[in-house]
Amino acid sequence: MARLSSWKQSASYGLKRRLWLIFFTMTTTFVGLIILLNVETQFRLIDQRTDLRAQHLADIVAEVSIPKFAGRAENDLSAFFEELYEQDDINNIYIVGPRGRLIIAGNEEAARASMANNAFIAEAFATRQTVRSTGDGEISVATPLMHFGEPIGAIFLELCQKSLNGEVRTVWQTNLWAGLIFIIVGSWLANLLARHLTGPLTDLTVATKRAANGDLDQVLDIRSNDELEELSSSFNTMLQTIRTSMSEIHRVAYEDKLTGIPNRGWLNMHLEKLARQADHPEFAVMFLDLDRFKLVNDTHGHHIGDLLLREFADRLRSCMADLGLKQRVVGSNDMAQIDLAADEAILARLGGDEFTLVVPADRAERLAERIIAALDKPVVLDGRRLTASTSIGIALCPAHANCREDLLKAADIAMYQAKSAGRRTYAFYDHSNFAQLQANLDLEQDLTRAIHEDEFDLYLQPQFDLSSDRVIGAEALIRWQHPVRGLIAPGEFLLVAAAAGLMPIIGQIMLRKTIQATARINARRKDPLTLAVNIAIEELDQEGFADAVARMLKFYGASADALEIEITEGTAMEENARVVQQVAMLRALGIRLAIDDFGMGYSNLSRLKELAFETLKIDRSLVEGVGDDDAADSLFLTIIELAEAIDARVVAEGVETAEQREFLRGTNCHSYQGYLGGRPIPADRFEDWISENGVIDYAAQSDAA
Ligand code: C2E
Ligand code: CA
Ligand code: CA
């Protein structure tokens, strides 16, 4: 590009110089010719004049002298001759008689010197005609004086041309001055003309160079009424076309197709410049993420998911408008403006359900509150009524970070803080949480990989009947077989998984493995073992959850009553219609229901009764002190009474000592689970474990016999 523009430049300047040279050469040649012609003419004229003067003088002298020689006049000619001799251009003047005698002279001495070798006079006498010669700066003329046809003498005249040379010099000088002035004025005119001719070309060259450097907004105004004007108007049309296609390309490259708002690339470009700007006013980067969006996609399909994202973008736009914030639009010349105006915002979709807003710092909090409130209004998409919520993280520039990457990261971390604070809220970036959140972010990425690599294993912890000490079932527990960190217990990752919205997927994996294990373990048993699986609220909050469980039972050939789902006390108390509906559907399938971690929350008794569940699992914290602490004993007994009142089977959790078990045997507690009976073991070793540990399955034994 640089080469091209320099070529154009030299072309234009070269043309100008060449035109100028042509004009200059033509002018000087013309002037030179004129001067030469003029000088030649002048010379000819001078020659003619000298000739004429010589002739004329000779005639006058003859006229004056003849009467005297003829004897008709008495005048004294010597004074007349002397006077003539005094003339500047006359070197010699005298009259010679027929016999070569000097008759009269302007200066006798000079005359005699000249006569010594003067062939002219003899020739003039002989030819009876005027004889003349030019040479050595002199013109010599000899004229016979005729009287009645006979020569009575001859006049000799010698004219010098020196004074005539002076005249010639004057002529030369005048001509040179005139020529010089002519050349100066001519050159100036030539230059003017050349500039006039090449000026538009230079304008065109400069404009092309500027266009090549990115200035596409210029308009070239050349009115030369010729091809150059046409060229300039074509140039303008070309720029207009480029501008139009540039803005189209820009739109295609920087607009998010789904929502019509700018995309990540555009945001990056603007945020980068904005953050780099020195002394910019404080601004906020807001990171928005729809809560449980994946669930919407999984349950309602991507079409509804897309519609929801579009609706989200619309609501974000109207929230901005409510606060008088104008969106920076995707145009061809975006970067012309860098600073964020006080009433300006940059809204962009980063991808998926992640959106970003860049706004003046003092607007961020109000905007966040408004957006959260705006999402509370349900939306009907393709006939489906949905409610969405968003978690918003806010990072301030320069208070929290001062470059694009860090700002987005800080806002992202703040968004996680908002999610952990229970979603549907906003949080400002807090550096003290950084390390933990960073670890959680890493963990989340790891979890996603673990899902794809099938790194989750099913472990089973046996449950025992208190009176017979027989294994009556097991609880399914998740373990993560991490390729680097080894075996990881659920306490270390389930919270992060929940915050990342991964619970439904992980739950699905565990359900499948549990149901498969149920079918396998019970295949040869007369008295089937019940496998209890933990179900998170996020799983129950899905439209098709119970149906999926039914399909899995059918697929693996497992019996519904050998499966128990454990929901926490908190989930059991949930008012969410969908959760209630899914639990009811699971019950209708014949699946048993256990209330997990009982004693940890505040249960509504009538609600508990309504659920008509089979099992109540008393939390480990309530079992811990039994057997040697009276207060713990009486609290435990109270809970057992309560369970009897609602007709539930009781499982004591976390039984670690024989004392605890002894105490439990004296109560109406039916079964227990804990390290005393057995730790959670890999599901594929569970059957071996049962036989190895001598816990007898009488039915299986009689079968084998
Ligand atoms: P939980 O449902 O209360 O499960 C019982 C937990 O107590 C298990 O911890 C188990 O290893 C532990 N435990 C059993 N007996 C004893 C004992 O005698 N002493 C002590 N100190 N602990 C005992 P784990 O496996 O680490 O699981 C922790 C929690 O993670 C579970 O608590 C459950 O809420 C959750 N979880 C585990 N697997 C899953 C799963 O597949 N899905 C869901 N949604 N949650 C799961
Ligand atoms: Ca449990
Ligand atoms: Ca429990």
PDB file of N, CA and C in Angstrom, residues 34-115:
ATOM      1  N   ILE A  34      13.172  34.534 -31.580  1.00  0.00           N
ATOM      2  CA  ILE A  34      12.741  35.924 -31.802  1.00  0.00           C
ATOM      3  C   ILE A  34      13.947  36.846 -31.721  1.00  0.00           C
ATOM      4  N   ILE A  35      14.772  36.608 -30.646  1.00  0.00           N
ATOM      5  CA  ILE A  35      15.920  37.488 -30.458  1.00  0.00           C
ATOM      6  C   ILE A  35      16.884  37.375 -31.645  1.00  0.00           C
ATOM      7  N   LEU A  36      17.168  36.139 -32.081  1.00  0.00           N
ATOM      8  CA  LEU A  36      18.086  35.929 -33.207  1.00  0.00           C
ATOM      9  C   LEU A  36      17.583  36.626 -34.467  1.00  0.00           C
ATOM     10  N   LEU A  37      16.292  36.422 -34.743  1.00  0.00           N
ATOM     11  CA  LEU A  37      15.686  37.034 -35.926  1.00  0.00           C
ATOM     12  C   LEU A  37      15.813  38.551 -35.867  1.00  0.00           C
ATOM     13  N   ASN A  38      15.507  39.025 -34.670  1.00  0.00           N
ATOM     14  CA  ASN A  38      15.527  40.462 -34.446  1.00  0.00           C
ATOM     15  C   ASN A  38      16.937  41.018 -34.690  1.00  0.00           C
ATOM     16  N   VAL A  39      17.958  40.332 -34.108  1.00  0.00           N
ATOM     17  CA  VAL A  39      19.335  40.807 -34.228  1.00  0.00           C
ATOM     18  C   VAL A  39      19.784  40.775 -35.691  1.00  0.00           C
ATOM     19  N   GLU A  40      19.405  39.681 -36.350  1.00  0.00           N
ATOM     20  CA  GLU A  40      19.792  39.555 -37.766  1.00  0.00           C
ATOM     21  C   GLU A  40      19.196  40.701 -38.562  1.00  0.00           C
ATOM     22  N   THR A  41      17.930  41.004 -38.299  1.00  0.00           N
ATOM     23  CA  THR A  41      17.248  42.104 -38.987  1.00  0.00           C
ATOM     24  C   THR A  41      17.965  43.422 -38.702  1.00  0.00           C
ATOM     25  N   GLN A  42      18.289  43.596 -37.417  1.00  0.00           N
ATOM     26  CA  GLN A  42      18.953  44.846 -37.020  1.00  0.00           C
ATOM     27  C   GLN A  42      20.284  44.995 -37.790  1.00  0.00           C
ATOM     28  N   PHE A  43      21.030  43.847 -37.871  1.00  0.00           N
ATOM     29  CA  PHE A  43      22.306  43.899 -38.583  1.00  0.00           C
ATOM     30  C   PHE A  43      22.111  44.312 -40.031  1.00  0.00           C
ATOM     31  N   ARG A  44      21.133  43.694 -40.626  1.00  0.00           N
ATOM     32  CA  ARG A  44      20.873  44.009 -42.015  1.00  0.00           C
ATOM     33  C   ARG A  44      20.539  45.487 -42.179  1.00  0.00           C
ATOM     34  N   LEU A  45      19.710  45.957 -41.275  1.00  0.00           N
ATOM     35  CA  LEU A  45      19.305  47.367 -41.338  1.00  0.00           C
ATOM     36  C   LEU A  45      20.517  48.276 -41.171  1.00  0.00           C
ATOM     37  N   ILE A  46      21.392  47.915 -40.189  1.00  0.00           N
ATOM     38  CA  ILE A  46      22.568  48.747 -39.938  1.00  0.00           C
ATOM     39  C   ILE A  46      23.467  48.782 -41.172  1.00  0.00           C
ATOM     40  N   ASP A  47      23.654  47.586 -41.754  1.00  0.00           N
ATOM     41  CA  ASP A  47      24.452  47.476 -42.976  1.00  0.00           C
ATOM     42  C   ASP A  47      23.920  48.403 -44.056  1.00  0.00           C
ATOM     43  N   GLN A  48      22.609  48.274 -44.248  1.00  0.00           N
ATOM     44  CA  GLN A  48      21.961  49.077 -45.285  1.00  0.00           C
ATOM     45  C   GLN A  48      22.135  50.557 -44.985  1.00  0.00           C
ATOM     46  N   ARG A  49      21.999  50.873 -43.681  1.00  0.00           N
ATOM     47  CA  ARG A  49      22.085  52.280 -43.282  1.00  0.00           C
ATOM     48  C   ARG A  49      23.488  52.828 -43.561  1.00  0.00           C
ATOM     49  N   THR A  50      24.535  52.008 -43.186  1.00  0.00           N
ATOM     50  CA  THR A  50      25.907  52.463 -43.423  1.00  0.00           C
ATOM     51  C   THR A  50      26.138  52.699 -44.920  1.00  0.00           C
ATOM     52  N   ASP A  51      25.675  51.751 -45.708  1.00  0.00           N
ATOM     53  CA  ASP A  51      25.769  51.870 -47.164  1.00  0.00           C
ATOM     54  C   ASP A  51      25.136  53.155 -47.663  1.00  0.00           C
ATOM     55  N   LEU A  52      23.896  53.329 -47.161  1.00  0.00           N
ATOM     56  CA  LEU A  52      23.131  54.504 -47.574  1.00  0.00           C
ATOM     57  C   LEU A  52      23.863  55.789 -47.196  1.00  0.00           C
ATOM     58  N   ARG A  53      24.401  55.766 -45.963  1.00  0.00           N
ATOM     59  CA  ARG A  53      25.097  56.975 -45.480  1.00  0.00           C
ATOM     60  C   ARG A  53      26.321  57.248 -46.369  1.00  0.00           C
ATOM     61  N   ALA A  54      27.080  56.181 -46.666  1.00  0.00           N
ATOM     62  CA  ALA A  54      28.267  56.357 -47.514  1.00  0.00           C
ATOM     63  C   ALA A  54      27.875  56.950 -48.870  1.00  0.00           C
ATOM     64  N   GLN A  55      26.835  56.347 -49.460  1.00  0.00           N
ATOM     65  CA  GLN A  55      26.345  56.805 -50.756  1.00  0.00           C
ATOM     66  C   GLN A  55      25.892  58.247 -50.692  1.00  0.00           C
ATOM     67  N   HIS A  56      25.121  58.486 -49.639  1.00  0.00           N
ATOM     68  CA  HIS A  56      24.540  59.795 -49.416  1.00  0.00           C
ATOM     69  C   HIS A  56      25.634  60.851 -49.278  1.00  0.00           C
ATOM     70  N   LEU A  57      26.637  60.530 -48.421  1.00  0.00           N
ATOM     71  CA  LEU A  57      27.738  61.471 -48.196  1.00  0.00           C
ATOM     72  C   LEU A  57      28.476  61.741 -49.518  1.00  0.00           C
ATOM     73  N   ALA A  58      28.715  60.618 -50.222  1.00  0.00           N
ATOM     74  CA  ALA A  58      29.424  60.760 -51.504  1.00  0.00           C
ATOM     75  C   ALA A  58      28.657  61.677 -52.457  1.00  0.00           C
ATOM     76  N   ASP A  59      27.321  61.469 -52.469  1.00  0.00           N
ATOM     77  CA  ASP A  59      26.469  62.300 -53.338  1.00  0.00           C
ATOM     78  C   ASP A  59      26.560  63.770 -52.951  1.00  0.00           C
ATOM     79  N   ILE A  60      26.461  64.029 -51.635  1.00  0.00           N
ATOM     80  CA  ILE A  60      26.495  65.422 -51.161  1.00  0.00           C
ATOM     81  C   ILE A  60      27.841  66.066 -51.543  1.00  0.00           C
ATOM     82  N   VAL A  61      28.897  65.308 -51.246  1.00  0.00           N
ATOM     83  CA  VAL A  61      30.226  65.856 -51.521  1.00  0.00           C
ATOM     84  C   VAL A  61      30.370  66.142 -53.019  1.00  0.00           C
ATOM     85  N   ALA A  62      29.864  65.216 -53.820  1.00  0.00           N
ATOM     86  CA  ALA A  62      29.930  65.405 -55.273  1.00  0.00           C
ATOM     87  C   ALA A  62      29.167  66.655 -55.681  1.00  0.00           C
ATOM     88  N   GLU A  63      27.981  66.764 -55.133  1.00  0.00           N
ATOM     89  CA  GLU A  63      27.128  67.897 -55.486  1.00  0.00           C
ATOM     90  C   GLU A  63      27.801  69.230 -55.126  1.00  0.00           C
ATOM     91  N   VAL A  64      28.454  69.206 -53.941  1.00  0.00           N
ATOM     92  CA  VAL A  64      29.075  70.441 -53.473  1.00  0.00           C
ATOM     93  C   VAL A  64      30.382  70.714 -54.269  1.00  0.00           C
ATOM     94  N   SER A  65      31.086  69.619 -54.586  1.00  0.00           N
ATOM     95  CA  SER A  65      32.421  69.790 -55.161  1.00  0.00           C
ATOM     96  C   SER A  65      32.408  70.092 -56.667  1.00  0.00           C
ATOM     97  N   ILE A  66      31.498  69.477 -57.446  1.00  0.00           N
ATOM     98  CA  ILE A  66      31.525  69.602 -58.917  1.00  0.00           C
ATOM     99  C   ILE A  66      31.514  71.061 -59.387  1.00  0.00           C
ATOM    100  N   PRO A  67      30.602  71.905 -58.846  1.00  0.00           N
ATOM    101  CA  PRO A  67      30.590  73.293 -59.330  1.00  0.00           C
ATOM    102  C   PRO A  67      31.955  73.978 -59.133  1.00  0.00           C
ATOM    103  N   LYS A  68      32.584  73.662 -58.063  1.00  0.00           N
ATOM    104  CA  LYS A  68      33.877  74.267 -57.757  1.00  0.00           C
ATOM    105  C   LYS A  68      34.923  73.855 -58.803  1.00  0.00           C
ATOM    106  N   PHE A  69      34.948  72.497 -59.029  1.00  0.00           N
ATOM    107  CA  PHE A  69      35.945  72.019 -59.984  1.00  0.00           C
ATOM    108  C   PHE A  69      35.633  72.451 -61.394  1.00  0.00           C
ATOM    109  N   ALA A  70      34.350  72.588 -61.642  1.00  0.00           N
ATOM    110  CA  ALA A  70      33.979  73.037 -62.975  1.00  0.00           C
ATOM    111  C   ALA A  70      34.245  74.526 -63.144  1.00  0.00           C
ATOM    112  N   GLY A  71      34.608  75.134 -62.064  1.00  0.00           N
ATOM    113  CA  GLY A  71      34.945  76.537 -62.089  1.00  0.00           C
ATOM    114  C   GLY A  71      33.731  77.425 -62.026  1.00  0.00           C
ATOM    115  N   ARG A  72      32.636  76.849 -61.697  1.00  0.00           N
ATOM    116  CA  ARG A  72      31.430  77.646 -61.659  1.00  0.00           C
ATOM    117  C   ARG A  72      31.226  78.291 -60.309  1.00  0.00           C
ATOM    118  N   ALA A  73      31.916  77.791 -59.322  1.00  0.00           N
ATOM    119  CA  ALA A  73      31.717  78.378 -57.973  1.00  0.00           C
ATOM    120  C   ALA A  73      33.075  78.675 -57.341  1.00  0.00           C
ATOM    121  N   GLU A  74      33.030  79.681 -56.413  1.00  0.00           N
ATOM    122  CA  GLU A  74      34.267  80.143 -55.816  1.00  0.00           C
ATOM    123  C   GLU A  74      34.374  79.733 -54.372  1.00  0.00           C
ATOM    124  N   ASN A  75      33.557  78.902 -53.935  1.00  0.00           N
ATOM    125  CA  ASN A  75      33.498  78.557 -52.482  1.00  0.00           C
ATOM    126  C   ASN A  75      34.749  77.794 -52.060  1.00  0.00           C
ATOM    127  N   ASP A  76      35.050  77.964 -50.712  1.00  0.00           N
ATOM    128  CA  ASP A  76      36.197  77.234 -50.143  1.00  0.00           C
ATOM    129  C   ASP A  76      35.695  75.936 -49.558  1.00  0.00           C
ATOM    130  N   LEU A  77      36.168  74.858 -50.142  1.00  0.00           N
ATOM    131  CA  LEU A  77      35.641  73.558 -49.708  1.00  0.00           C
ATOM    132  C   LEU A  77      36.381  72.988 -48.500  1.00  0.00           C
ATOM    133  N   SER A  78      37.551  73.540 -48.229  1.00  0.00           N
ATOM    134  CA  SER A  78      38.350  72.919 -47.155  1.00  0.00           C
ATOM    135  C   SER A  78      37.629  72.895 -45.812  1.00  0.00           C
ATOM    136  N   ALA A  79      36.938  73.983 -45.474  1.00  0.00           N
ATOM    137  CA  ALA A  79      36.208  74.013 -44.178  1.00  0.00           C
ATOM    138  C   ALA A  79      35.128  72.925 -44.143  1.00  0.00           C
ATOM    139  N   PHE A  80      34.453  72.794 -45.292  1.00  0.00           N
ATOM    140  CA  PHE A  80      33.397  71.766 -45.408  1.00  0.00           C
ATOM    141  C   PHE A  80      33.955  70.353 -45.203  1.00  0.00           C
ATOM    142  N   PHE A  81      35.141  70.088 -45.827  1.00  0.00           N
ATOM    143  CA  PHE A  81      35.776  68.781 -45.701  1.00  0.00           C
ATOM    144  C   PHE A  81      36.275  68.506 -44.286  1.00  0.00           C
ATOM    145  N   GLU A  82      36.854  69.582 -43.696  1.00  0.00           N
ATOM    146  CA  GLU A  82      37.356  69.408 -42.312  1.00  0.00           C
ATOM    147  C   GLU A  82      36.206  69.082 -41.356  1.00  0.00           C
ATOM    148  N   GLU A  83      35.120  69.814 -41.627  1.00  0.00           N
ATOM    149  CA  GLU A  83      33.934  69.596 -40.777  1.00  0.00           C
ATOM    150  C   GLU A  83      33.463  68.135 -40.887  1.00  0.00           C
ATOM    151  N   LEU A  84      33.476  67.646 -42.125  1.00  0.00           N
ATOM    152  CA  LEU A  84      33.035  66.256 -42.325  1.00  0.00           C
ATOM    153  C   LEU A  84      33.982  65.278 -41.608  1.00  0.00           C
ATOM    154  N   TYR A  85      35.284  65.606 -41.767  1.00  0.00           N
ATOM    155  CA  TYR A  85      36.287  64.732 -41.151  1.00  0.00           C
ATOM    156  C   TYR A  85      36.108  64.632 -39.644  1.00  0.00           C
ATOM    157  N   GLU A  86      35.596  65.740 -39.057  1.00  0.00           N
ATOM    158  CA  GLU A  86      35.364  65.759 -37.599  1.00  0.00           C
ATOM    159  C   GLU A  86      34.284  64.741 -37.166  1.00  0.00           C
ATOM    160  N   GLN A  87      33.434  64.367 -38.115  1.00  0.00           N
ATOM    161  CA  GLN A  87      32.330  63.436 -37.770  1.00  0.00           C
ATOM    162  C   GLN A  87      32.905  62.120 -37.208  1.00  0.00           C
ATOM    163  N   ASP A  88      32.229  61.574 -36.232  1.00  0.00           N
ATOM    164  CA  ASP A  88      32.699  60.376 -35.507  1.00  0.00           C
ATOM    165  C   ASP A  88      33.032  59.204 -36.420  1.00  0.00           C
ATOM    166  N   ASP A  89      32.163  58.977 -37.375  1.00  0.00           N
ATOM    167  CA  ASP A  89      32.315  57.748 -38.151  1.00  0.00           C
ATOM    168  C   ASP A  89      33.146  57.936 -39.421  1.00  0.00           C
ATOM    169  N   ILE A  90      33.609  59.153 -39.665  1.00  0.00           N
ATOM    170  CA  ILE A  90      34.379  59.362 -40.903  1.00  0.00           C
ATOM    171  C   ILE A  90      35.873  59.323 -40.581  1.00  0.00           C
ATOM    172  N   ASN A  91      36.550  58.342 -41.160  1.00  0.00           N
ATOM    173  CA  ASN A  91      37.992  58.201 -40.924  1.00  0.00           C
ATOM    174  C   ASN A  91      38.824  59.003 -41.941  1.00  0.00           C
ATOM    175  N   ASN A  92      38.250  59.074 -43.076  1.00  0.00           N
ATOM    176  CA  ASN A  92      38.994  59.749 -44.155  1.00  0.00           C
ATOM    177  C   ASN A  92      38.033  60.279 -45.195  1.00  0.00           C
ATOM    178  N   ILE A  93      38.335  61.446 -45.730  1.00  0.00           N
ATOM    179  CA  ILE A  93      37.545  61.976 -46.843  1.00  0.00           C
ATOM    180  C   ILE A  93      38.459  62.899 -47.664  1.00  0.00           C
ATOM    181  N   TYR A  94      38.528  62.573 -48.935  1.00  0.00           N
ATOM    182  CA  TYR A  94      39.358  63.435 -49.782  1.00  0.00           C
ATOM    183  C   TYR A  94      38.966  63.254 -51.240  1.00  0.00           C
ATOM    184  N   ILE A  95      39.454  64.200 -52.107  1.00  0.00           N
ATOM    185  CA  ILE A  95      39.173  64.125 -53.542  1.00  0.00           C
ATOM    186  C   ILE A  95      40.528  64.076 -54.268  1.00  0.00           C
ATOM    187  N   VAL A  96      40.548  63.170 -55.223  1.00  0.00           N
ATOM    188  CA  VAL A  96      41.786  62.998 -55.996  1.00  0.00           C
ATOM    189  C   VAL A  96      41.496  63.379 -57.459  1.00  0.00           C
ATOM    190  N   GLY A  97      42.439  64.091 -58.056  1.00  0.00           N
ATOM    191  CA  GLY A  97      42.242  64.500 -59.432  1.00  0.00           C
ATOM    192  C   GLY A  97      42.553  63.360 -60.401  1.00  0.00           C
ATOM    193  N   PRO A  98      42.250  63.535 -61.741  1.00  0.00           N
ATOM    194  CA  PRO A  98      42.432  62.453 -62.701  1.00  0.00           C
ATOM    195  C   PRO A  98      43.885  61.998 -62.774  1.00  0.00           C
ATOM    196  N   ARG A  99      44.803  62.919 -62.463  1.00  0.00           N
ATOM    197  CA  ARG A  99      46.185  62.468 -62.548  1.00  0.00           C
ATOM    198  C   ARG A  99      46.736  62.053 -61.207  1.00  0.00           C
ATOM    199  N   GLY A 100      45.864  61.744 -60.269  1.00  0.00           N
ATOM    200  CA  GLY A 100      46.294  61.184 -58.970  1.00  0.00           C
ATOM    201  C   GLY A 100      46.771  62.253 -58.021  1.00  0.00           C
ATOM    202  N   ARG A 101      46.414  63.551 -58.263  1.00  0.00           N
ATOM    203  CA  ARG A 101      46.833  64.612 -57.360  1.00  0.00           C
ATOM    204  C   ARG A 101      45.753  64.846 -56.322  1.00  0.00           C
ATOM    205  N   LEU A 102      46.206  64.986 -55.065  1.00  0.00           N
ATOM    206  CA  LEU A 102      45.245  65.256 -53.990  1.00  0.00           C
ATOM    207  C   LEU A 102      44.729  66.663 -54.154  1.00  0.00           C
ATOM    208  N   ILE A 103      43.452  66.804 -54.322  1.00  0.00           N
ATOM    209  CA  ILE A 103      42.877  68.133 -54.563  1.00  0.00           C
ATOM    210  C   ILE A 103      42.436  68.745 -53.251  1.00  0.00           C
ATOM    211  N   ILE A 104      41.723  67.990 -52.507  1.00  0.00           N
ATOM    212  CA  ILE A 104      41.251  68.511 -51.213  1.00  0.00           C
ATOM    213  C   ILE A 104      41.087  67.335 -50.255  1.00  0.00           C
ATOM    214  N   ALA A 105      41.295  67.619 -48.951  1.00  0.00           N
ATOM    215  CA  ALA A 105      41.162  66.515 -47.967  1.00  0.00           C
ATOM    216  C   ALA A 105      40.641  67.051 -46.650  1.00  0.00           C
ATOM    217  N   GLY A 106      39.936  66.179 -45.953  1.00  0.00           N
ATOM    218  CA  GLY A 106      39.472  66.541 -44.586  1.00  0.00           C
ATOM    219  C   GLY A 106      40.706  66.644 -43.707  1.00  0.00           C
ATOM    220  N   ASN A 107      41.642  65.753 -43.930  1.00  0.00           N
ATOM    221  CA  ASN A 107      42.908  65.754 -43.188  1.00  0.00           C
ATOM    222  C   ASN A 107      43.962  65.268 -44.154  1.00  0.00           C
ATOM    223  N   GLU A 108      44.833  66.162 -44.461  1.00  0.00           N
ATOM    224  CA  GLU A 108      45.783  65.889 -45.534  1.00  0.00           C
ATOM    225  C   GLU A 108      46.667  64.681 -45.219  1.00  0.00           C
ATOM    226  N   GLU A 109      47.179  64.703 -44.049  1.00  0.00           N
ATOM    227  CA  GLU A 109      48.081  63.605 -43.620  1.00  0.00           C
ATOM    228  C   GLU A 109      47.425  62.233 -43.797  1.00  0.00           C
ATOM    229  N   ALA A 110      46.199  62.125 -43.255  1.00  0.00           N
ATOM    230  CA  ALA A 110      45.475  60.856 -43.344  1.00  0.00           C
ATOM    231  C   ALA A 110      45.182  60.504 -44.792  1.00  0.00           C
ATOM    232  N   ALA A 111      44.858  61.566 -45.553  1.00  0.00           N
ATOM    233  CA  ALA A 111      44.519  61.340 -46.948  1.00  0.00           C
ATOM    234  C   ALA A 111      45.718  60.783 -47.713  1.00  0.00           C
ATOM    235  N   ARG A 112      46.887  61.365 -47.514  1.00  0.00           N
ATOM    236  CA  ARG A 112      48.064  60.899 -48.234  1.00  0.00           C
ATOM    237  C   ARG A 112      48.418  59.476 -47.841  1.00  0.00           C
ATOM    238  N   ALA A 113      48.250  59.187 -46.559  1.00  0.00           N
ATOM    239  CA  ALA A 113      48.536  57.818 -46.100  1.00  0.00           C
ATOM    240  C   ALA A 113      47.622  56.821 -46.796  1.00  0.00           C
ATOM    241  N   SER A 114      46.376  57.230 -46.955  1.00  0.00           N
ATOM    242  CA  SER A 114      45.391  56.321 -47.569  1.00  0.00           C
ATOM    243  C   SER A 114      45.624  56.171 -49.067  1.00  0.00           C
ATOM    244  N   MET A 115      46.031  57.295 -49.699  1.00  0.00           N
ATOM    245  CA  MET A 115      46.213  57.291 -51.142  1.00  0.00           C
ATOM    246  C   MET A 115      47.321  56.319 -51.580  1.00  0.00           C
TER     247      MET A 115
END
